[in-house]
PDB file of C-alpha atoms in Angstrom:
ATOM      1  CA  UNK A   1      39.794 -16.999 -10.472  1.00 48.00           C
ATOM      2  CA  UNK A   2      40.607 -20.590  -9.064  1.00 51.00           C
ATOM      3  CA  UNK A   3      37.496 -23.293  -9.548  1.00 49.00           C
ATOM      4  CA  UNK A   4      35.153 -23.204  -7.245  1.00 45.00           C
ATOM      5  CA  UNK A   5      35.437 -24.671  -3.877  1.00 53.00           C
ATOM      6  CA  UNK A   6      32.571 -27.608  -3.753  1.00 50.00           C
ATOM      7  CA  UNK A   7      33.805 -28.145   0.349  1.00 51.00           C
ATOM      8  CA  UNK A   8      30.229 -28.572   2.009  1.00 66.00           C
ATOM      9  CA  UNK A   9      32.362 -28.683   5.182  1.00 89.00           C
ATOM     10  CA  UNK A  10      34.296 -25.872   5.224  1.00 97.00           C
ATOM     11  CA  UNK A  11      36.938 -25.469   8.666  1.00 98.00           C
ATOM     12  CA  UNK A  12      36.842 -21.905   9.551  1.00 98.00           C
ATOM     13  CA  UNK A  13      39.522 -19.768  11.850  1.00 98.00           C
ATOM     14  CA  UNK A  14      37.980 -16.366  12.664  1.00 98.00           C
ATOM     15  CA  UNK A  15      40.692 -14.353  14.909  1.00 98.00           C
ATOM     16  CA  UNK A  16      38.856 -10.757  15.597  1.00 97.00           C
ATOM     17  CA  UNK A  17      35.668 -12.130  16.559  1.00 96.00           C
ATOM     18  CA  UNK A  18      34.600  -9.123  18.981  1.00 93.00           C
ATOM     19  CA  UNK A  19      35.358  -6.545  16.234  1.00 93.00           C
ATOM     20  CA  UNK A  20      32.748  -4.689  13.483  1.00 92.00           C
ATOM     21  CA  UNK A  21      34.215  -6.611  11.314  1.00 95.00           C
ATOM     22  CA  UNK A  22      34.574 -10.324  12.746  1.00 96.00           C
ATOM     23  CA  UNK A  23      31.367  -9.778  14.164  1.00 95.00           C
ATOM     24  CA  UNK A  24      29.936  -9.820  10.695  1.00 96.00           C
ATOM     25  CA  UNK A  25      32.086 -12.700   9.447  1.00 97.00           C
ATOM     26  CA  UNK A  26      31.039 -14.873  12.287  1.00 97.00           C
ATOM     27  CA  UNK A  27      27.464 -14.375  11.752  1.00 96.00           C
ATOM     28  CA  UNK A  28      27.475 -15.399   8.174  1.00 97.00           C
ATOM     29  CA  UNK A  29      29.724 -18.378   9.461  1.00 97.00           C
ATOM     30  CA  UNK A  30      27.093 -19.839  11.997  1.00 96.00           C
ATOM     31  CA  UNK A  31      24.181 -19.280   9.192  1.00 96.00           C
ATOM     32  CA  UNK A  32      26.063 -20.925   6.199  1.00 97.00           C
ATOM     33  CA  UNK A  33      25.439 -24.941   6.293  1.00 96.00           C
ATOM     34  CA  UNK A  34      28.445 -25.233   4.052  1.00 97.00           C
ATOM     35  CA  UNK A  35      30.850 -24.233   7.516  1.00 97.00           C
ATOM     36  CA  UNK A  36      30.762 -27.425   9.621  1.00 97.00           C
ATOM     37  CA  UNK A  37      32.950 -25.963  11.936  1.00 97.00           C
ATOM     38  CA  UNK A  38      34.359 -22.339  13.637  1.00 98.00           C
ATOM     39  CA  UNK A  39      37.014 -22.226  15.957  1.00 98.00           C
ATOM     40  CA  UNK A  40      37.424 -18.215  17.540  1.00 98.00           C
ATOM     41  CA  UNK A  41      41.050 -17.207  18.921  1.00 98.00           C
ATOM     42  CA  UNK A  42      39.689 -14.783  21.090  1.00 96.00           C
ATOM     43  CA  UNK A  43      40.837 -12.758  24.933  1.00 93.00           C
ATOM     44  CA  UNK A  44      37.558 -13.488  26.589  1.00 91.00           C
ATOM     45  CA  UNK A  45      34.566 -16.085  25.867  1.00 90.00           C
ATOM     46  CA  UNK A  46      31.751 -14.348  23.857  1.00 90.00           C
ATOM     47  CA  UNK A  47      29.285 -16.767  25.392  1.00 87.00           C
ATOM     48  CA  UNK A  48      27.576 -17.791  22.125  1.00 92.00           C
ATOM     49  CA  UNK A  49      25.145 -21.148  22.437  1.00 92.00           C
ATOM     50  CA  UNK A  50      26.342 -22.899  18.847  1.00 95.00           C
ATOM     51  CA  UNK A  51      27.288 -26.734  18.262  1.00 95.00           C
ATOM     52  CA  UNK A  52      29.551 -25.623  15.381  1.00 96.00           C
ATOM     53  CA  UNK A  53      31.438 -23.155  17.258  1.00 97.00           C
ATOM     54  CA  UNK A  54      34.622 -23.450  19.366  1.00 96.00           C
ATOM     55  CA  UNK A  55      37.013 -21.122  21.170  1.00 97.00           C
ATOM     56  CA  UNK A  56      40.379 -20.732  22.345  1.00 97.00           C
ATOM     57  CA  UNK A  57      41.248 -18.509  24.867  1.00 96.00           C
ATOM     58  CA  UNK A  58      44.105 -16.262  23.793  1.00 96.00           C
ATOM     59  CA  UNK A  59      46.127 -14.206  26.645  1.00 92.00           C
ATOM     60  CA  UNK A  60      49.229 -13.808  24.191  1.00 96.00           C
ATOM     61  CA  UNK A  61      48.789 -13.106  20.601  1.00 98.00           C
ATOM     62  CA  UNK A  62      52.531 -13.287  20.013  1.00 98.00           C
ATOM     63  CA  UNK A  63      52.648 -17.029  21.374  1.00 97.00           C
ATOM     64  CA  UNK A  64      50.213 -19.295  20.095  1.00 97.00           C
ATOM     65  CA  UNK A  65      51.863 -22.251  20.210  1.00 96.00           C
ATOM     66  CA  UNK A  66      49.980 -23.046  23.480  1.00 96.00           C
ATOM     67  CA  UNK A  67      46.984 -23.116  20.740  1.00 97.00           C
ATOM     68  CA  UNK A  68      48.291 -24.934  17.921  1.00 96.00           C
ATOM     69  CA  UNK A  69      47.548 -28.496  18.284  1.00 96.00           C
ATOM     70  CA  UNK A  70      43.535 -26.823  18.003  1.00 97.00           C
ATOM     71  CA  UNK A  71      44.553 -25.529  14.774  1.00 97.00           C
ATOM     72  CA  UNK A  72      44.985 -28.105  12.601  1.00 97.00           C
ATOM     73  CA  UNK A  73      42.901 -29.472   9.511  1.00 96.00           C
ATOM     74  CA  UNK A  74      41.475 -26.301   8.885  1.00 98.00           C
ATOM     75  CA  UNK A  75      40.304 -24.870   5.392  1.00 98.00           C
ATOM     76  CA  UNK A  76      40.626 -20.910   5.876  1.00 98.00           C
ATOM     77  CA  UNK A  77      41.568 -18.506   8.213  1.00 98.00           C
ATOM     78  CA  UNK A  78      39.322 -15.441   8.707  1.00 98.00           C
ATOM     79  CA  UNK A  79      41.791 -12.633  10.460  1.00 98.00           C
ATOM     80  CA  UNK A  80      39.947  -9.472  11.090  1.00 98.00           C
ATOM     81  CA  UNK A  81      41.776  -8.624  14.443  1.00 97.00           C
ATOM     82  CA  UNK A  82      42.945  -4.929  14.418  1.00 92.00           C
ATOM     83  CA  UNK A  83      42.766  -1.616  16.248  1.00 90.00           C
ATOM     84  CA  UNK A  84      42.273   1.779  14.536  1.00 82.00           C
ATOM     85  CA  UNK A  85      44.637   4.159  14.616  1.00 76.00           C
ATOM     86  CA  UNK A  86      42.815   6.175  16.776  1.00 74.00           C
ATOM     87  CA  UNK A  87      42.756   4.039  19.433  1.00 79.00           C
ATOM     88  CA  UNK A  88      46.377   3.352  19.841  1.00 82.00           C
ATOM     89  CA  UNK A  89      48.704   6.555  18.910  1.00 76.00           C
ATOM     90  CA  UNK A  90      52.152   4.817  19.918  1.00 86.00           C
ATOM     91  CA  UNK A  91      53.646   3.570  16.424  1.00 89.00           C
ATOM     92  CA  UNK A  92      55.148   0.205  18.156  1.00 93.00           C
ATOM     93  CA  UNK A  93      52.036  -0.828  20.059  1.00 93.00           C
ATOM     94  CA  UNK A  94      50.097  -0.319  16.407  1.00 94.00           C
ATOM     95  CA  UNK A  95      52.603  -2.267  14.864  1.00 95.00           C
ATOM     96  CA  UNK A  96      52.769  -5.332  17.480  1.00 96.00           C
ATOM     97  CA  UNK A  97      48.669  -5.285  17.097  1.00 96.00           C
ATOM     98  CA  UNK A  98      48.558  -5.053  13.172  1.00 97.00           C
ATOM     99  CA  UNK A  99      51.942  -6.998  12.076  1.00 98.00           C
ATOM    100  CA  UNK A 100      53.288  -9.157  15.254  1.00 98.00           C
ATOM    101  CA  UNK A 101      49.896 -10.265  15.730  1.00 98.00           C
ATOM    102  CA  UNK A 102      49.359 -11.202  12.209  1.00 98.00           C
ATOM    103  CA  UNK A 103      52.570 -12.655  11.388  1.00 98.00           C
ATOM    104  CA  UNK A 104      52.335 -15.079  14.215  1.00 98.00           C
ATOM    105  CA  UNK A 105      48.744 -16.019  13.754  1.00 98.00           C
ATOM    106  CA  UNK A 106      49.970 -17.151   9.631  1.00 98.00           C
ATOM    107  CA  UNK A 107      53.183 -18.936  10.694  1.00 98.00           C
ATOM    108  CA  UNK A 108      51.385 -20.378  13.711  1.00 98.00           C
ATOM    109  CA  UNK A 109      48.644 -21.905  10.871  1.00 98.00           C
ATOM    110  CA  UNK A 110      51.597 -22.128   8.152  1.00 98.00           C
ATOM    111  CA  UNK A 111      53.098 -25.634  10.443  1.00 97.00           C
ATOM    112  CA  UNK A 112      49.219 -26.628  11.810  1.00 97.00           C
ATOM    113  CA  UNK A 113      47.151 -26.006   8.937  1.00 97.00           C
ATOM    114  CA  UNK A 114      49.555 -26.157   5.986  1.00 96.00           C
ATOM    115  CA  UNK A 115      46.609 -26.065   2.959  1.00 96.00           C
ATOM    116  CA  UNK A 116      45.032 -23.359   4.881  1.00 98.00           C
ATOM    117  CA  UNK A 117      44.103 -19.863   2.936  1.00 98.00           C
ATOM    118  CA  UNK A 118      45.211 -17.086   5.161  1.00 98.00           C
ATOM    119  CA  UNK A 119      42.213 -14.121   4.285  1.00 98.00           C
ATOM    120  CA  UNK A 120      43.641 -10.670   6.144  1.00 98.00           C
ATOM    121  CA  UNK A 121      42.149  -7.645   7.078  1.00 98.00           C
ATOM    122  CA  UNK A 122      44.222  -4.660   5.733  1.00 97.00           C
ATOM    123  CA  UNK A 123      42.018  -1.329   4.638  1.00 94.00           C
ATOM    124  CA  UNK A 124      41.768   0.792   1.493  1.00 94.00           C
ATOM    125  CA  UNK A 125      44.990   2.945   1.226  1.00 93.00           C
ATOM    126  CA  UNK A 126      47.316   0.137   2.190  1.00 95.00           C
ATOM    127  CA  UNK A 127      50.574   0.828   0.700  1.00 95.00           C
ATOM    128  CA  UNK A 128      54.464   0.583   1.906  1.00 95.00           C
ATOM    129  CA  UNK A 129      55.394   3.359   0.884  1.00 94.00           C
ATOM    130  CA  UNK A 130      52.612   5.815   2.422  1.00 95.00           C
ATOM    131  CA  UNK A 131      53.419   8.805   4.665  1.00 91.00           C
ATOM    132  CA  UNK A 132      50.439   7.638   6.888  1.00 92.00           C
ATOM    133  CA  UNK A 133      51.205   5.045   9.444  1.00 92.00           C
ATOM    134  CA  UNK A 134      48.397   2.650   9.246  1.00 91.00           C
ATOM    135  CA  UNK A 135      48.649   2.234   6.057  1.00 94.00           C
ATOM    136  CA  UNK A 136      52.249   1.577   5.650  1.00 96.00           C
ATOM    137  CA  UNK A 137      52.881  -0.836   8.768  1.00 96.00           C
ATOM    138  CA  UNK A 138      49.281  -2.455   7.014  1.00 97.00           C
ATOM    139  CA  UNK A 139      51.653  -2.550   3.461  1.00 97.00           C
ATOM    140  CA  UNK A 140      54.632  -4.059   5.543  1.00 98.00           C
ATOM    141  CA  UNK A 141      52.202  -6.460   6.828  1.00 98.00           C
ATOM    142  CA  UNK A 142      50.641  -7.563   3.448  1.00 98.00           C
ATOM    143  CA  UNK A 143      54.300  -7.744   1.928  1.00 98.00           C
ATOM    144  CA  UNK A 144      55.639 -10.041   5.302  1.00 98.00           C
ATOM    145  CA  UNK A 145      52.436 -12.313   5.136  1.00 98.00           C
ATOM    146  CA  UNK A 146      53.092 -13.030   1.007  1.00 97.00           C
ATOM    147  CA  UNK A 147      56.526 -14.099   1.330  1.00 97.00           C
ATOM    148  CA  UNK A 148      55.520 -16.609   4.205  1.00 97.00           C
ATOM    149  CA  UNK A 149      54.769 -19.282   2.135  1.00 97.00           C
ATOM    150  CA  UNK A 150      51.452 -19.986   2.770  1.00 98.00           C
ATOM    151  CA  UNK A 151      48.739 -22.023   0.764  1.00 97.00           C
ATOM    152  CA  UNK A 152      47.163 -19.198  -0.117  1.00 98.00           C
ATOM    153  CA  UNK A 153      46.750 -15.479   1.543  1.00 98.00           C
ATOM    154  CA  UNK A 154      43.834 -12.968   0.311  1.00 98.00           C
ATOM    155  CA  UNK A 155      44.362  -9.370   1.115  1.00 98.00           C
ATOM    156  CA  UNK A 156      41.104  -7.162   1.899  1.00 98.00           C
ATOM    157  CA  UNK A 157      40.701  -3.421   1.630  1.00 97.00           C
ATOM    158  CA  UNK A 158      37.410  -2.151   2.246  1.00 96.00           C
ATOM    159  CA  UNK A 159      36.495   1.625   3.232  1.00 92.00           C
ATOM    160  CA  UNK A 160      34.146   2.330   6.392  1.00 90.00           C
ATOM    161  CA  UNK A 161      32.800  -0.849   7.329  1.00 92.00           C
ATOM    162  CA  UNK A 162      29.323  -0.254   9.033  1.00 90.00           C
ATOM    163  CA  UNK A 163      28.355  -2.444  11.648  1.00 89.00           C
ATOM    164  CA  UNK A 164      25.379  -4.587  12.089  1.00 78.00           C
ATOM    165  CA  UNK A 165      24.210  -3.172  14.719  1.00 62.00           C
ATOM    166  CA  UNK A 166      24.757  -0.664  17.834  1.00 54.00           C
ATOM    167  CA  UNK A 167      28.603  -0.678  19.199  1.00 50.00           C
ATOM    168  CA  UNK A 168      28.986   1.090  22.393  1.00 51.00           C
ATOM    169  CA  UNK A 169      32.433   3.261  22.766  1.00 50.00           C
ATOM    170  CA  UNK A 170      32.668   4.086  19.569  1.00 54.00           C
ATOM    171  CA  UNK A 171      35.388   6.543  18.391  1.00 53.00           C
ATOM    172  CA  UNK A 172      33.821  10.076  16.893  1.00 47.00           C
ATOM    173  CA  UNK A 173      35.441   9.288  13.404  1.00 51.00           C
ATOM    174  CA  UNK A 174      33.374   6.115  13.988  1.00 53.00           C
ATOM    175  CA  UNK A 175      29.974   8.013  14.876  1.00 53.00           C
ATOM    176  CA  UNK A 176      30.450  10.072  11.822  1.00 49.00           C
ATOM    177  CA  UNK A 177      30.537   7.555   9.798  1.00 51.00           C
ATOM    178  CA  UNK A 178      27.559   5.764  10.862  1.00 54.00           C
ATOM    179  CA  UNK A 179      26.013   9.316  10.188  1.00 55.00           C
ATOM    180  CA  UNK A 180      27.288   9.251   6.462  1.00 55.00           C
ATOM    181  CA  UNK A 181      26.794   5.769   5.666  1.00 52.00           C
ATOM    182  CA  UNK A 182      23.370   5.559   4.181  1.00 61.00           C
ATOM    183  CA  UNK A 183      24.832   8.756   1.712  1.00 56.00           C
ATOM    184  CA  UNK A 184      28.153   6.848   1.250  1.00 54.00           C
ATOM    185  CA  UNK A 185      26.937   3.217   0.368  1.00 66.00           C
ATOM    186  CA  UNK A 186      25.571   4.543  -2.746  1.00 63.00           C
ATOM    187  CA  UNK A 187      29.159   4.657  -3.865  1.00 61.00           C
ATOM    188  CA  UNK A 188      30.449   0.833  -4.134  1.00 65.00           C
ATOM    189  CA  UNK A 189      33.835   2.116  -3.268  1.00 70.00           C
ATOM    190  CA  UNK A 190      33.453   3.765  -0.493  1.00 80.00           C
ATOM    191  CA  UNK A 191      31.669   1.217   2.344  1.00 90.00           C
ATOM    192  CA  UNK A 192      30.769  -1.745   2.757  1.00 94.00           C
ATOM    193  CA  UNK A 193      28.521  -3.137   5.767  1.00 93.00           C
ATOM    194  CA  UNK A 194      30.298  -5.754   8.411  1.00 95.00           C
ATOM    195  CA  UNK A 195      27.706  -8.685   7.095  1.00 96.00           C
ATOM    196  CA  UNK A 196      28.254  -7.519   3.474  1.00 96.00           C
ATOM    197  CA  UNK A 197      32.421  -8.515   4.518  1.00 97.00           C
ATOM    198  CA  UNK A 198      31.291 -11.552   5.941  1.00 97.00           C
ATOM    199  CA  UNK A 199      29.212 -12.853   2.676  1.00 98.00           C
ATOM    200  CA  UNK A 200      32.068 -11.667   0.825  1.00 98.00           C
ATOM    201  CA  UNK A 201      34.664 -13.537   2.480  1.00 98.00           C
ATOM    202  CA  UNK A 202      32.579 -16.585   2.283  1.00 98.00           C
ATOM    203  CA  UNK A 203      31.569 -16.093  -1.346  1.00 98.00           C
ATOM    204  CA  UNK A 204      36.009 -15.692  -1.994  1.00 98.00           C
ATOM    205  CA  UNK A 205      36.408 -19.116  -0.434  1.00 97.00           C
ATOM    206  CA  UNK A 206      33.438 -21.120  -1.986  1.00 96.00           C
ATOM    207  CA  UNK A 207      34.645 -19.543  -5.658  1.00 96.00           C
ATOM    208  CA  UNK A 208      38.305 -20.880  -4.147  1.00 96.00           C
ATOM    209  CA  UNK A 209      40.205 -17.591  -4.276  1.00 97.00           C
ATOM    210  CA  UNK A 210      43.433 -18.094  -2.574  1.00 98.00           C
ATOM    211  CA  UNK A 211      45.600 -14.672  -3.804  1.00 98.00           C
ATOM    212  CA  UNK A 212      45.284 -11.403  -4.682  1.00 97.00           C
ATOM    213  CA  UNK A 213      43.701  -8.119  -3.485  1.00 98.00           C
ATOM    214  CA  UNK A 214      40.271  -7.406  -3.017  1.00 98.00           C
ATOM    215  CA  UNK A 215      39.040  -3.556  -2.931  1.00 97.00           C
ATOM    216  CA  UNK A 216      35.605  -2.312  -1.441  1.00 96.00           C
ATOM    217  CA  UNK A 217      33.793  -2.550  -5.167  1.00 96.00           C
ATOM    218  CA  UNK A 218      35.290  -5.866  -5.191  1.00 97.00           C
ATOM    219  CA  UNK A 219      33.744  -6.752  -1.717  1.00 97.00           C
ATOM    220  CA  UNK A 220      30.363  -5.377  -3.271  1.00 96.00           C
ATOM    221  CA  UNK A 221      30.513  -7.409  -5.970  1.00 97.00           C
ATOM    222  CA  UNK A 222      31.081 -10.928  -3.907  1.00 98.00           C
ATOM    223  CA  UNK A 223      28.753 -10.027  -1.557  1.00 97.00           C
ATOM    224  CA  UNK A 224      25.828  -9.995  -4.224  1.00 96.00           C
ATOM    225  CA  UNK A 225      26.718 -13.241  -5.278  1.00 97.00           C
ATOM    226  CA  UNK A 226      26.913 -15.263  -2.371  1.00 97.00           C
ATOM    227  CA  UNK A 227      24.116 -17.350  -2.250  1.00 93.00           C
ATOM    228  CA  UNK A 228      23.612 -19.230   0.917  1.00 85.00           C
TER     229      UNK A 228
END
Protein backbone atom coordinates (compact mmCIF):
# COMPACT_ATOMS: atom_id res chain seq x y z
CA UNK A 1 0.00 0.00 0.00
CA UNK A 2 1.28 3.58 -1.04
CA UNK A 3 0.90 6.41 1.97
CA UNK A 4 -2.06 7.82 2.24
CA UNK A 5 -3.33 10.50 0.06
CA UNK A 6 -3.83 13.74 2.53
CA UNK A 7 -5.41 15.72 -0.97
CA UNK A 8 -8.48 17.57 0.71
CA UNK A 9 -9.11 18.58 -2.93
CA UNK A 10 -9.23 15.72 -4.79
CA UNK A 11 -9.95 16.29 -9.05
CA UNK A 12 -12.22 13.57 -10.02
CA UNK A 13 -12.99 12.11 -13.80
CA UNK A 14 -16.04 9.81 -13.62
CA UNK A 15 -16.70 8.44 -17.38
CA UNK A 16 -19.94 5.97 -16.92
CA UNK A 17 -21.90 8.27 -14.95
CA UNK A 18 -25.48 6.91 -16.11
CA UNK A 19 -24.47 3.30 -15.25
CA UNK A 20 -25.21 1.05 -11.76
CA UNK A 21 -22.04 1.48 -11.22
CA UNK A 22 -21.00 5.28 -11.91
CA UNK A 23 -24.15 6.10 -10.48
CA UNK A 24 -22.82 4.94 -7.17
CA UNK A 25 -19.37 6.47 -7.60
CA UNK A 26 -20.81 9.82 -8.35
CA UNK A 27 -22.92 9.92 -5.38
CA UNK A 28 -20.18 9.27 -2.94
CA UNK A 29 -18.22 11.96 -5.07
CA UNK A 30 -20.78 14.89 -4.53
CA UNK A 31 -21.08 13.82 -0.60
CA UNK A 32 -17.26 13.57 0.13
CA UNK A 33 -15.85 17.26 1.07
CA UNK A 34 -12.43 15.91 0.29
CA UNK A 35 -13.58 16.01 -3.89
CA UNK A 36 -13.49 19.74 -4.75
CA UNK A 37 -14.27 18.98 -8.08
CA UNK A 38 -16.14 16.24 -10.72
CA UNK A 39 -16.01 16.57 -14.23
CA UNK A 40 -18.61 13.65 -16.10
CA UNK A 41 -17.69 12.59 -19.85
CA UNK A 42 -21.03 11.69 -20.55
CA UNK A 43 -23.68 11.33 -24.16
CA UNK A 44 -26.43 13.39 -22.66
CA UNK A 45 -26.63 15.99 -19.59
CA UNK A 46 -27.92 14.20 -16.41
CA UNK A 47 -29.30 17.51 -15.22
CA UNK A 48 -27.83 17.36 -11.69
CA UNK A 49 -27.98 20.96 -9.61
CA UNK A 50 -24.16 20.69 -7.97
CA UNK A 51 -21.43 23.60 -7.79
CA UNK A 52 -18.72 20.90 -7.79
CA UNK A 53 -19.87 19.14 -10.75
CA UNK A 54 -19.08 19.63 -14.46
CA UNK A 55 -19.81 17.86 -17.74
CA UNK A 56 -18.64 17.30 -21.08
CA UNK A 57 -20.72 16.26 -23.66
CA UNK A 58 -19.31 13.21 -25.42
CA UNK A 59 -20.80 12.21 -29.05
CA UNK A 60 -17.50 10.14 -29.86
CA UNK A 61 -15.84 8.07 -27.31
CA UNK A 62 -13.05 7.17 -29.73
CA UNK A 63 -12.11 11.02 -30.19
CA UNK A 64 -11.77 12.97 -27.23
CA UNK A 65 -9.45 15.26 -28.15
CA UNK A 66 -12.32 17.77 -28.74
CA UNK A 67 -12.42 17.29 -24.70
CA UNK A 68 -8.98 17.39 -23.63
CA UNK A 69 -8.03 20.82 -22.83
CA UNK A 70 -11.12 20.09 -19.85
CA UNK A 71 -9.04 17.35 -18.71
CA UNK A 72 -6.21 18.58 -17.29
CA UNK A 73 -4.92 18.89 -13.55
CA UNK A 74 -6.88 16.14 -12.49
CA UNK A 75 -6.06 13.63 -9.55
CA UNK A 76 -8.00 10.30 -10.64
CA UNK A 77 -10.00 9.00 -13.17
CA UNK A 78 -13.13 7.01 -12.21
CA UNK A 79 -14.00 4.77 -15.57
CA UNK A 80 -17.01 2.67 -15.01
CA UNK A 81 -18.38 2.98 -18.66
CA UNK A 82 -19.35 -0.52 -20.02
CA UNK A 83 -22.15 -2.59 -21.50
CA UNK A 84 -22.94 -6.20 -20.48
CA UNK A 85 -22.62 -8.76 -22.63
CA UNK A 86 -26.05 -9.21 -22.92
CA UNK A 87 -26.78 -6.17 -24.30
CA UNK A 88 -24.47 -6.17 -27.20
CA UNK A 89 -23.91 -9.88 -28.78
CA UNK A 90 -21.60 -8.66 -31.79
CA UNK A 91 -17.89 -9.39 -30.50
CA UNK A 92 -16.49 -6.01 -32.30
CA UNK A 93 -19.15 -3.62 -31.04
CA UNK A 94 -18.29 -5.23 -27.30
CA UNK A 95 -14.85 -4.72 -27.93
CA UNK A 96 -14.98 -0.94 -29.33
CA UNK A 97 -17.31 -0.27 -26.00
CA UNK A 98 -15.01 -2.15 -23.42
CA UNK A 99 -11.31 -1.64 -25.01
CA UNK A 100 -11.48 1.34 -27.78
CA UNK A 101 -13.38 3.24 -25.38
CA UNK A 102 -11.06 2.66 -22.59
CA UNK A 103 -7.87 2.89 -24.28
CA UNK A 104 -8.68 6.29 -25.60
CA UNK A 105 -10.19 7.68 -22.48
CA UNK A 106 -6.30 6.63 -20.59
CA UNK A 107 -4.15 7.97 -23.46
CA UNK A 108 -6.50 10.92 -23.86
CA UNK A 109 -5.71 11.62 -19.76
CA UNK A 110 -2.05 10.01 -20.20
CA UNK A 111 -0.94 13.75 -22.34
CA UNK A 112 -3.76 16.04 -20.17
CA UNK A 113 -3.52 14.69 -16.84
CA UNK A 114 -0.09 13.04 -16.73
CA UNK A 115 -0.05 12.28 -12.58
CA UNK A 116 -3.50 11.08 -12.99
CA UNK A 117 -4.47 7.37 -11.50
CA UNK A 118 -6.47 5.66 -14.14
CA UNK A 119 -9.15 3.33 -11.71
CA UNK A 120 -11.03 0.80 -14.44
CA UNK A 121 -13.95 -1.13 -14.33
CA UNK A 122 -13.19 -4.77 -15.42
CA UNK A 123 -15.41 -7.69 -13.50
CA UNK A 124 -14.56 -10.86 -11.57
CA UNK A 125 -13.38 -13.55 -14.11
CA UNK A 126 -11.25 -11.17 -16.11
CA UNK A 127 -8.60 -13.11 -17.69
CA UNK A 128 -6.83 -13.21 -21.37
CA UNK A 129 -6.89 -16.28 -21.78
CA UNK A 130 -10.72 -17.17 -21.00
CA UNK A 131 -13.02 -19.00 -23.45
CA UNK A 132 -15.74 -16.38 -22.48
CA UNK A 133 -15.68 -13.17 -24.36
CA UNK A 134 -16.19 -10.56 -21.80
CA UNK A 135 -13.83 -11.62 -19.88
CA UNK A 136 -11.03 -11.99 -22.24
CA UNK A 137 -11.49 -8.67 -24.41
CA UNK A 138 -11.87 -7.23 -20.35
CA UNK A 139 -8.11 -9.19 -19.83
CA UNK A 140 -6.87 -7.60 -23.22
CA UNK A 141 -8.08 -4.43 -21.90
CA UNK A 142 -6.41 -4.58 -18.40
CA UNK A 143 -3.09 -5.86 -20.15
CA UNK A 144 -3.33 -2.68 -23.02
CA UNK A 145 -4.16 -0.08 -20.20
CA UNK A 146 -0.81 -1.37 -17.94
CA UNK A 147 1.61 -1.03 -20.59
CA UNK A 148 0.33 2.63 -21.35
CA UNK A 149 2.41 4.24 -19.10
CA UNK A 150 0.27 5.84 -16.91
CA UNK A 151 0.79 7.34 -13.31
CA UNK A 152 -0.94 4.82 -11.93
CA UNK A 153 -3.97 2.36 -13.18
CA UNK A 154 -6.16 0.25 -10.53
CA UNK A 155 -8.01 -2.67 -11.92
CA UNK A 156 -11.55 -3.57 -10.27
CA UNK A 157 -13.36 -6.88 -10.29
CA UNK A 158 -16.38 -7.02 -8.38
CA UNK A 159 -19.32 -9.71 -8.83
CA UNK A 160 -23.11 -8.46 -9.19
CA UNK A 161 -23.07 -4.98 -8.35
CA UNK A 162 -26.58 -4.03 -6.91
CA UNK A 163 -27.82 -0.77 -7.57
CA UNK A 164 -28.96 1.93 -5.33
CA UNK A 165 -32.00 2.08 -6.33
CA UNK A 166 -34.79 1.10 -9.08
CA UNK A 167 -33.25 0.88 -12.86
CA UNK A 168 -35.85 0.63 -15.44
CA UNK A 169 -34.95 -1.85 -18.57
CA UNK A 170 -33.16 -4.00 -16.79
CA UNK A 171 -31.86 -7.24 -18.41
CA UNK A 172 -33.53 -10.65 -16.74
CA UNK A 173 -29.95 -11.81 -15.61
CA UNK A 174 -30.14 -8.34 -14.00
CA UNK A 175 -33.69 -8.89 -12.27
CA UNK A 176 -32.42 -12.12 -10.93
CA UNK A 177 -29.92 -10.80 -9.36
CA UNK A 178 -31.62 -8.14 -7.56
CA UNK A 179 -33.80 -11.21 -6.44
CA UNK A 180 -30.62 -13.03 -4.99
CA UNK A 181 -28.81 -10.22 -3.64
CA UNK A 182 -29.91 -9.94 -0.08
CA UNK A 183 -28.92 -14.12 -0.01
CA UNK A 184 -25.68 -13.36 -1.96
CA UNK A 185 -24.20 -10.30 0.01
CA UNK A 186 -23.69 -12.51 2.86
CA UNK A 187 -20.81 -13.86 0.87
CA UNK A 188 -18.06 -10.90 0.58
CA UNK A 189 -17.10 -12.37 -2.70
CA UNK A 190 -19.85 -12.54 -4.42
CA UNK A 191 -21.58 -8.70 -4.56
CA UNK A 192 -21.03 -5.74 -3.76
CA UNK A 193 -23.68 -2.74 -3.82
CA UNK A 194 -23.04 0.32 -6.51
CA UNK A 195 -22.46 2.87 -3.32
CA UNK A 196 -20.37 0.17 -1.55
CA UNK A 197 -17.98 0.60 -5.23
CA UNK A 198 -18.18 4.12 -4.89
CA UNK A 199 -16.81 4.30 -1.05
CA UNK A 200 -14.41 1.85 -2.17
CA UNK A 201 -12.97 3.65 -4.94
CA UNK A 202 -12.74 6.68 -2.84
CA UNK A 203 -11.30 4.90 0.20
CA UNK A 204 -8.31 3.32 -2.78
CA UNK A 205 -7.47 6.91 -3.63
CA UNK A 206 -7.41 8.63 -0.13
CA UNK A 207 -5.07 5.41 1.12
CA UNK A 208 -3.13 6.45 -2.44
CA UNK A 209 -3.39 3.10 -4.22
CA UNK A 210 -2.22 3.59 -7.68
CA UNK A 211 -1.68 -0.40 -8.98
CA UNK A 212 -2.83 -3.58 -8.61
CA UNK A 213 -6.09 -5.60 -8.63
CA UNK A 214 -8.85 -5.30 -6.44
CA UNK A 215 -11.45 -8.37 -6.08
CA UNK A 216 -15.10 -8.08 -4.62
CA UNK A 217 -13.77 -9.09 -0.82
CA UNK A 218 -11.29 -6.52 -1.49
CA UNK A 219 -14.03 -3.91 -2.45
CA UNK A 220 -15.79 -5.07 0.92
CA UNK A 221 -13.05 -4.48 2.81
CA UNK A 222 -12.38 -0.63 1.52
CA UNK A 223 -15.72 0.09 1.64
CA UNK A 224 -15.87 -0.46 5.56
CA UNK A 225 -13.15 1.74 6.00
CA UNK A 226 -13.93 4.73 4.25
CA UNK A 227 -14.79 7.20 6.56
CA UNK A 228 -16.23 10.33 5.15
Amino acid sequence: MNEPNQSTSLRVVVFGATGTAGSGVLTQCRADSRVSEVVLVTRRQLGIDDPKLRELICQNFLDLEPLAEHLAGFDVCFYCLGVSQAKVRDLAKYREITYDYALTAARTLLRSSSRCTFHFLSGQGTNTRSRVMWARIKGETEQALQELGLAGVVFWRPGYIHPDGPRHGRQFVERLGGLLYPLFHRFPALTVSASELGRAMLQATIEGKTDGVIENRDIRALAERYQP
